[in-house]
XYZ file of C-alpha atoms in Angstrom:
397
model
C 0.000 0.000 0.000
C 1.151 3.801 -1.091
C 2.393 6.071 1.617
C -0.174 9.078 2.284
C 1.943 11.303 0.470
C 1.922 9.108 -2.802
C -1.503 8.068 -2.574
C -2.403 11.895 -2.366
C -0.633 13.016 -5.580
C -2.055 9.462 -7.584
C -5.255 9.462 -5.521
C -7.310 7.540 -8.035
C -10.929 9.366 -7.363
C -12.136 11.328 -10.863
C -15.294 13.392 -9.923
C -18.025 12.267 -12.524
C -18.801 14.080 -15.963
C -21.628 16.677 -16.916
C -21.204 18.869 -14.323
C -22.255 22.346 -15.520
C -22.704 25.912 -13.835
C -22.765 29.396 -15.022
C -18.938 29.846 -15.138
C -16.526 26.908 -16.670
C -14.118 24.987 -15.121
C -10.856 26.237 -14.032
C -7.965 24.356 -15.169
C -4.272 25.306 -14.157
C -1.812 23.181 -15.831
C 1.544 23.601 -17.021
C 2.308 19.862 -17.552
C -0.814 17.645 -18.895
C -1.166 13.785 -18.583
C -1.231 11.425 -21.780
C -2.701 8.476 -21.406
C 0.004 6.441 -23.116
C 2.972 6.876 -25.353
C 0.985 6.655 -28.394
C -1.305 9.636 -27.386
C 1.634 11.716 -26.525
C 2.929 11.218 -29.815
C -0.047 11.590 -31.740
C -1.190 14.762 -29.676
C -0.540 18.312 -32.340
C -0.158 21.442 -29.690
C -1.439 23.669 -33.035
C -4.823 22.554 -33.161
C -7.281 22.400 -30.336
C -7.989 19.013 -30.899
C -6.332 17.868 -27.587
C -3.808 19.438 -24.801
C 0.361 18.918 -24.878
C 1.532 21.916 -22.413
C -0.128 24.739 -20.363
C 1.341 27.244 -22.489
C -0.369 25.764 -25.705
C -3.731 26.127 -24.045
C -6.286 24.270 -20.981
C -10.130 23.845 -21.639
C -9.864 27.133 -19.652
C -7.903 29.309 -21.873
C -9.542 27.376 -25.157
C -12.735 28.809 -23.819
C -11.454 32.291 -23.652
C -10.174 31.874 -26.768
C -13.530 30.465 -28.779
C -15.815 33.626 -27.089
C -12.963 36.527 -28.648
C -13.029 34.714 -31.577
C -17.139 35.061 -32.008
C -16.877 38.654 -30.557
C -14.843 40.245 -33.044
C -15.981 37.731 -36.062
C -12.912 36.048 -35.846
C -12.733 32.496 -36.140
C -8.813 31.741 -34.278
C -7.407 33.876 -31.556
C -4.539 33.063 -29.557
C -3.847 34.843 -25.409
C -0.895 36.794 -24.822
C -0.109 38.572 -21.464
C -1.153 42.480 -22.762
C -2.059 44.467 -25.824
C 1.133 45.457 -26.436
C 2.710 41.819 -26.424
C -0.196 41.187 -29.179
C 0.938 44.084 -31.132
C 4.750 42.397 -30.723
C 3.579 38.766 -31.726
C 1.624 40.280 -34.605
C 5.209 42.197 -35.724
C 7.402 39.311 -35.304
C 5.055 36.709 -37.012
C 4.603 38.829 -40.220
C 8.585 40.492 -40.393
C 11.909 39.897 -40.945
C 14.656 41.819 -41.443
C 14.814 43.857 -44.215
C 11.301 43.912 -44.207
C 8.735 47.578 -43.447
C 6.107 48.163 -41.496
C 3.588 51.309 -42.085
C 2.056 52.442 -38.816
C -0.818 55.345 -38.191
C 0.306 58.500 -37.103
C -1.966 59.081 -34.320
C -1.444 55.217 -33.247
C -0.773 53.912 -29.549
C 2.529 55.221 -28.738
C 3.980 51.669 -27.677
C 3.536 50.473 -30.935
C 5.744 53.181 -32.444
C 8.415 52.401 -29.799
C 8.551 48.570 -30.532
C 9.132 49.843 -34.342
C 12.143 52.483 -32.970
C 13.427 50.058 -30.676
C 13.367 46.327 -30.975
C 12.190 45.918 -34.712
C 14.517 48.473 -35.867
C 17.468 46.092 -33.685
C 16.462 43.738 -36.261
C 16.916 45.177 -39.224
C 13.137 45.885 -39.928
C 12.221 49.457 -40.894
C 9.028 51.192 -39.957
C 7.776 54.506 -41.790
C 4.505 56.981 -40.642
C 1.515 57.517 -42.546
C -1.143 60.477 -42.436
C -3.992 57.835 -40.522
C -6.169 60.446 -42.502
C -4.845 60.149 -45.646
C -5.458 56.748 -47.953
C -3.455 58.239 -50.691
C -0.673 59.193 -48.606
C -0.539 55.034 -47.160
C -0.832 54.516 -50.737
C 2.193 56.586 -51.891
C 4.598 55.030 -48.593
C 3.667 51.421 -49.678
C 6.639 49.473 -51.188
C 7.885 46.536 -51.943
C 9.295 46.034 -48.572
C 5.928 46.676 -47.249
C 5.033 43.649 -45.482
C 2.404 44.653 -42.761
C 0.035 48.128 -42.223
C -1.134 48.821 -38.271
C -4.520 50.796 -38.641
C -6.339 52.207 -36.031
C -9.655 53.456 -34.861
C -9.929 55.346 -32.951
C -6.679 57.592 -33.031
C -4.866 56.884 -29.596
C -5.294 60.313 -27.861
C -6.468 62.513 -30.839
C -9.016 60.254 -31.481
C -9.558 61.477 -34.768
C -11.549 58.090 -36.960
C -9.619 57.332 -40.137
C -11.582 55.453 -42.875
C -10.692 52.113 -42.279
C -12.006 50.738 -45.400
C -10.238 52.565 -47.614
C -7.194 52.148 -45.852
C -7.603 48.007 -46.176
C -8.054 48.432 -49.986
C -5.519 50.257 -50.703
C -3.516 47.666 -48.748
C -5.522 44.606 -49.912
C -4.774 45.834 -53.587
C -1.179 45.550 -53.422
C -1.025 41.979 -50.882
C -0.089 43.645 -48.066
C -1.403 41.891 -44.555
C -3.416 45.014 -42.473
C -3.291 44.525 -38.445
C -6.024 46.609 -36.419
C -5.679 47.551 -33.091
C -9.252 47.137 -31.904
C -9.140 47.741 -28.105
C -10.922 51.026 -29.237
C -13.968 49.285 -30.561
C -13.655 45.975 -28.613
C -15.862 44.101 -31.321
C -18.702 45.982 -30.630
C -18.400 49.266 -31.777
C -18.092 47.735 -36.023
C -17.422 44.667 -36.940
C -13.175 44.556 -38.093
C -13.248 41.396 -40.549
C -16.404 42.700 -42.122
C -16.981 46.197 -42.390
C -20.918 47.304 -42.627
C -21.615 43.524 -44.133
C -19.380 43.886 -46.826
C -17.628 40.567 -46.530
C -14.097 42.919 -46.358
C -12.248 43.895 -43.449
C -8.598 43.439 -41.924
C -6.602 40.292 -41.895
C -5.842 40.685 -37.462
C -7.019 42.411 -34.906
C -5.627 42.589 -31.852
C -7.079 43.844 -28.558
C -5.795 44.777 -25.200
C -8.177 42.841 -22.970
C -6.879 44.701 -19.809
C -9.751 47.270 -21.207
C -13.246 46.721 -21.672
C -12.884 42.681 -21.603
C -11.620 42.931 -18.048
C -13.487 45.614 -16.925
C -12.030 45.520 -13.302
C -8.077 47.773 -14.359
C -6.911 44.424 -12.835
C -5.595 42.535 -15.324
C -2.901 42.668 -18.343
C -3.550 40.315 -21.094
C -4.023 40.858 -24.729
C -5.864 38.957 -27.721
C -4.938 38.304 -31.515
C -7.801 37.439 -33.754
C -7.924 36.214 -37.692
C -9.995 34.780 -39.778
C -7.099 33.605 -42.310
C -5.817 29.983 -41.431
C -2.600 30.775 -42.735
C -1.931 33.733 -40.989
C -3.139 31.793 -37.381
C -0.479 29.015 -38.056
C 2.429 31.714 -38.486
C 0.698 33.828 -35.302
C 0.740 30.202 -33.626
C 4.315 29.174 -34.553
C 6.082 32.429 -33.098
C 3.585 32.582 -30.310
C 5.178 28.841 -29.381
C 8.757 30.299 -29.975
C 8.282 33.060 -27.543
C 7.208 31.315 -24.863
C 3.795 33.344 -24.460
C 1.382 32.303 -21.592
C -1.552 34.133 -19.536
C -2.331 33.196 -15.558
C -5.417 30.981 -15.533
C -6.631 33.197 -12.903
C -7.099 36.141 -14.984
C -8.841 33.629 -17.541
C -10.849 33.158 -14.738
C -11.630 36.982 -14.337
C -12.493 37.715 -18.098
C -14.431 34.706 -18.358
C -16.529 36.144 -15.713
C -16.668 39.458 -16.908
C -17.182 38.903 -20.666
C -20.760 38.414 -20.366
C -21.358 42.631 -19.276
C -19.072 43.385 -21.869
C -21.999 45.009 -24.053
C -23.752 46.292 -20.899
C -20.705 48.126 -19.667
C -19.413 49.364 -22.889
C -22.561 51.212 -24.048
C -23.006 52.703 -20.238
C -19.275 53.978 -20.373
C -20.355 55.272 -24.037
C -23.535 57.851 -22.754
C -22.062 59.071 -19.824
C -18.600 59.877 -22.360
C -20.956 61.209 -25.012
C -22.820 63.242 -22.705
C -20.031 64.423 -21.044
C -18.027 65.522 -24.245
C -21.218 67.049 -25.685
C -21.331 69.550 -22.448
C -17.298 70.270 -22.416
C -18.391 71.781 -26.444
C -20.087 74.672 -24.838
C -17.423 75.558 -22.495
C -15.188 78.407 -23.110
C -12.146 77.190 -21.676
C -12.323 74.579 -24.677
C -10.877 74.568 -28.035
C -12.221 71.226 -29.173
C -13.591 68.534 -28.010
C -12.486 65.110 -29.594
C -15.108 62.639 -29.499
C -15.931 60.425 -32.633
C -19.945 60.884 -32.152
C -18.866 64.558 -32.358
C -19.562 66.010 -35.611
C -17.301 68.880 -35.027
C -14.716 65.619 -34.558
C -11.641 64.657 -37.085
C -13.561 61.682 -38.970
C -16.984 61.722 -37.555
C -18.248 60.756 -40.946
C -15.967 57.965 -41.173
C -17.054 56.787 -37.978
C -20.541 57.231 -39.018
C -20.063 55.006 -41.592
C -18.391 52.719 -39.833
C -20.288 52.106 -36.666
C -23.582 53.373 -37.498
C -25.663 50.686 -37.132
C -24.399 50.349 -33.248
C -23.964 53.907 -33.050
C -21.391 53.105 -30.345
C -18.297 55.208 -30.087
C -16.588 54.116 -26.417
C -15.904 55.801 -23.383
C -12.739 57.735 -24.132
C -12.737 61.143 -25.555
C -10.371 64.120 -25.367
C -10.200 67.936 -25.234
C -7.918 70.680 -26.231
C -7.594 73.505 -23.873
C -8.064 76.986 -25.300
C -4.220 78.434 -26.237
C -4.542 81.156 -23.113
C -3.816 78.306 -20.709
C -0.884 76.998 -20.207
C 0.455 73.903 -19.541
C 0.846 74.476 -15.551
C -2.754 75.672 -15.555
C -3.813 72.631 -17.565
C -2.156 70.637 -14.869
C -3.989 72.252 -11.608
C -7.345 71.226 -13.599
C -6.345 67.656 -13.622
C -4.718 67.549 -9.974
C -7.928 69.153 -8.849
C -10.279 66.434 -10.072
C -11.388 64.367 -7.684
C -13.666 61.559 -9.386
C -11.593 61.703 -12.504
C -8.255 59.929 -11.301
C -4.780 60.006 -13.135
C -3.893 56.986 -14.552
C -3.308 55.630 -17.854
C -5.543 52.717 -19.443
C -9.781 52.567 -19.830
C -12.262 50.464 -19.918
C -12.753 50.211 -15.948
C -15.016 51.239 -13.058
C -13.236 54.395 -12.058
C -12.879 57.849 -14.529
C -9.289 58.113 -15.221
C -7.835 61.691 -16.772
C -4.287 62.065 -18.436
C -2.800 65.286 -19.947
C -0.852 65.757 -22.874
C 1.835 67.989 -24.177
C 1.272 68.284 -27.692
C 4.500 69.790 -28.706
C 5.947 66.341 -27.887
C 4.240 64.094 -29.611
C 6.345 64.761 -32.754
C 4.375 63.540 -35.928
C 2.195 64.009 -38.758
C -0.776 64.092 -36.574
C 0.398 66.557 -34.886
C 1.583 68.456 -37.840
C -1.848 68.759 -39.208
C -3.415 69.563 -35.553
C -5.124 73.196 -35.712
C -4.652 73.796 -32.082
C -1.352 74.452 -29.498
C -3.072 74.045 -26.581
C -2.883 71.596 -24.041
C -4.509 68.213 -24.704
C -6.104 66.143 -21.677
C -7.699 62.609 -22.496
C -10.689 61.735 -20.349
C -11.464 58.090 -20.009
C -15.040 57.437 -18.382
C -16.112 54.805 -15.725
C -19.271 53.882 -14.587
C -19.961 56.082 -11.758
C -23.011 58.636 -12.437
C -22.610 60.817 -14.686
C -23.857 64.580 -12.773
C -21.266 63.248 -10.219
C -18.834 63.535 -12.990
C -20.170 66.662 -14.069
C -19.914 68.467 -11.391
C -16.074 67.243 -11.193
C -15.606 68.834 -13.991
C -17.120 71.762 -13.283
C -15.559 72.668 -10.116
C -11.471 71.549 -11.783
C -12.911 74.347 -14.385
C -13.161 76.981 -11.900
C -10.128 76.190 -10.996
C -7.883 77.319 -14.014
């Protein structure tokens, strides 16, 4: 007979099958059990056909998986630990050295620094394109070209680029188009088939530590095709570099996937509402809010998303040119509801100024206004609360 301490690690009790509750099973595995040598061999860690290793995926993480797929119209998605590792397995599936990437202007600044920093190490170029422009990604494509980022909206100017027209002109010369959807979560338009139209991009990634999560406590990112062949390069470097999520943030957005829709269109009316009042205010330049018509791109983004008429929770606003930038400051330090901190998507109203004058690009180039830019991202607490925060920082400039 076993010792206690054997019998307790090979304890032969298997609770029985068809069990079922609101929330799956959670499995945490690195190593998985074969029944036999021939299983082990037979077992492929690319499909989802059966399990080889934690980091090639658990019923638990497979589960996560198969609901971001049907969200954003995918049909393969693969976990990474945050957006920005999605927007780095994404760049090292697709390029090589000698090879050129094309990214937005006005695109999430982490994704430029990955192109100055670790692709460029590599031998990989990166160039800028007007977001706003189709003919000017049209006249930077070359034959290096090998992948275009596109994004909607604009990361802090939220200005809406016409995404369609941006995927033909790539689609028309073979080039693979990655979208950074975190904006529009897979509710806000539909990225692998814009208005019905059977087109759309080839990826789209999405920083789940946003509206997925819902909580601001958890990093983990998503990477979503359609395209077979482009999941089984995604899937090969994603094996190479060693990428894995904790189960128990599975756990968490597995939980909180179901509000998703519930959440997202509450943090859109309180934003809307919100952005629609800081219009009348004299202390304001502009306000940039896609559902804005005074907004860079609002008729893309009517196009676009008009049929969910959903535009987010984030929206920002350029202080009139009298204030400066220490003014600008006291407003945000005075808020009280609105807290600093970077990210969205969560419970509390976060608030983040910028300094125009450094973000060095064609955006900015093109950007009517010198004044101080601060980016509001809205929670879900009520929305005259929020208001009157406002109101109050206001008088204080």
């Amino acid at each position: 007979m076993s010792k206690p301490s054997t019998t307790l690690i090979h304890h032969p009790y298997t609770p029985p099958a068809n069990f079922a509750a609101p929330q799956p099973g959670i499995y945490k595995a690195s190593t998985v059990f074969f029944a036999d040598v021939a299983a082990m061999r037979a077992r492929d860690w690319k499909t989802k056909a059966g399990y080889t290793y934690g980091l090639h995926g658990t019923p638990t993480t497979f589960t996560l998986e198969e609901r971001l797929a049907t969200l954003e119209g995918g049909t393969e998605c693969l976990l990474v630990p945050s957006g920005l590792a999605a927007i780095s397995l994404v760049s090292f599936a697709f390029l090589k050295s000698g090879d050129e990437v094309l990214i937005p202007d006005n695109a999430y600044g982490p994704n430029k620094a990955l192109a100055t920093g670790e692709l460029a190490n590599f031998g990989i170029t990166h160039r800028m394109y007007d977001a706003m422009n189709p003919a000017d990604l049209a006249a930077k494509l070359s034959d290096r070209t090998r992948l275009v980022w596109v994004e909607a909206a604009g990361s802090v100017t939220m200005e809406f680029p016409d995404l369609p027209a941006l995927v033909n002109v790539c689609r028309a010369r073979g080039v693979v188009t990655a979208l950074d959807n975190t904006w529009g979560a897979g509710l806000a338009f539909a990225p692998f088939d814009f208005n019905g139209s059977g087109q759309g991009v080839d990826v789209s990634v999405h920083a789940l530590t946003k509206y997925p999560s819902g909580g601001g406590d958890v990093l983990m990112g998503s990477v979503v095709t359609r395209d077979d062949r482009l999941h089984r390069a995604l899937k090969l470097t994603h094996m190479r570099m060693g990428f894995g999520v904790g189960v128990g943030d599975v756990e968490t957005l597995l939980r909180s996937l179901p509000s998703i829709g519930l959440r997202y269109a509450a943090h859109d009316r309180s934003a809307r509402e919100l952005a629609r009042w800081l219009s009348g205010r004299d202390e304001i330049a502009q306000v940039l809010h896609p559902a804005l018509e005074e907004s860079p791109g609002h008729a893309n983004w009517r196009a676009l998303c008009g049929a969910s008429d959903l535009a987010a929770g984030l929206f920002s606003i350029v202080f009139d040119e009298q204030f400066s930038t220490e003014q600008v400051d006291r407003f945000c330090d005075s808020l009280k509801l609105f807290r600093l901190g970077y990210s969205w998507g969560g419970p509390v109203s976060l608030v983040v100024p910028y300094d125009i004058g450094l973000m060095r690009d064609q955006a900015v180039a093109r950007w009517p206004h010198k004044g101080t830019l601060v980016r509001f991202s809205v929670g879900l607490e009520d929305v005259e609360d929020l208001r009157a925060d406002l109101q109050q920082a206001l008088a204080r400039l």
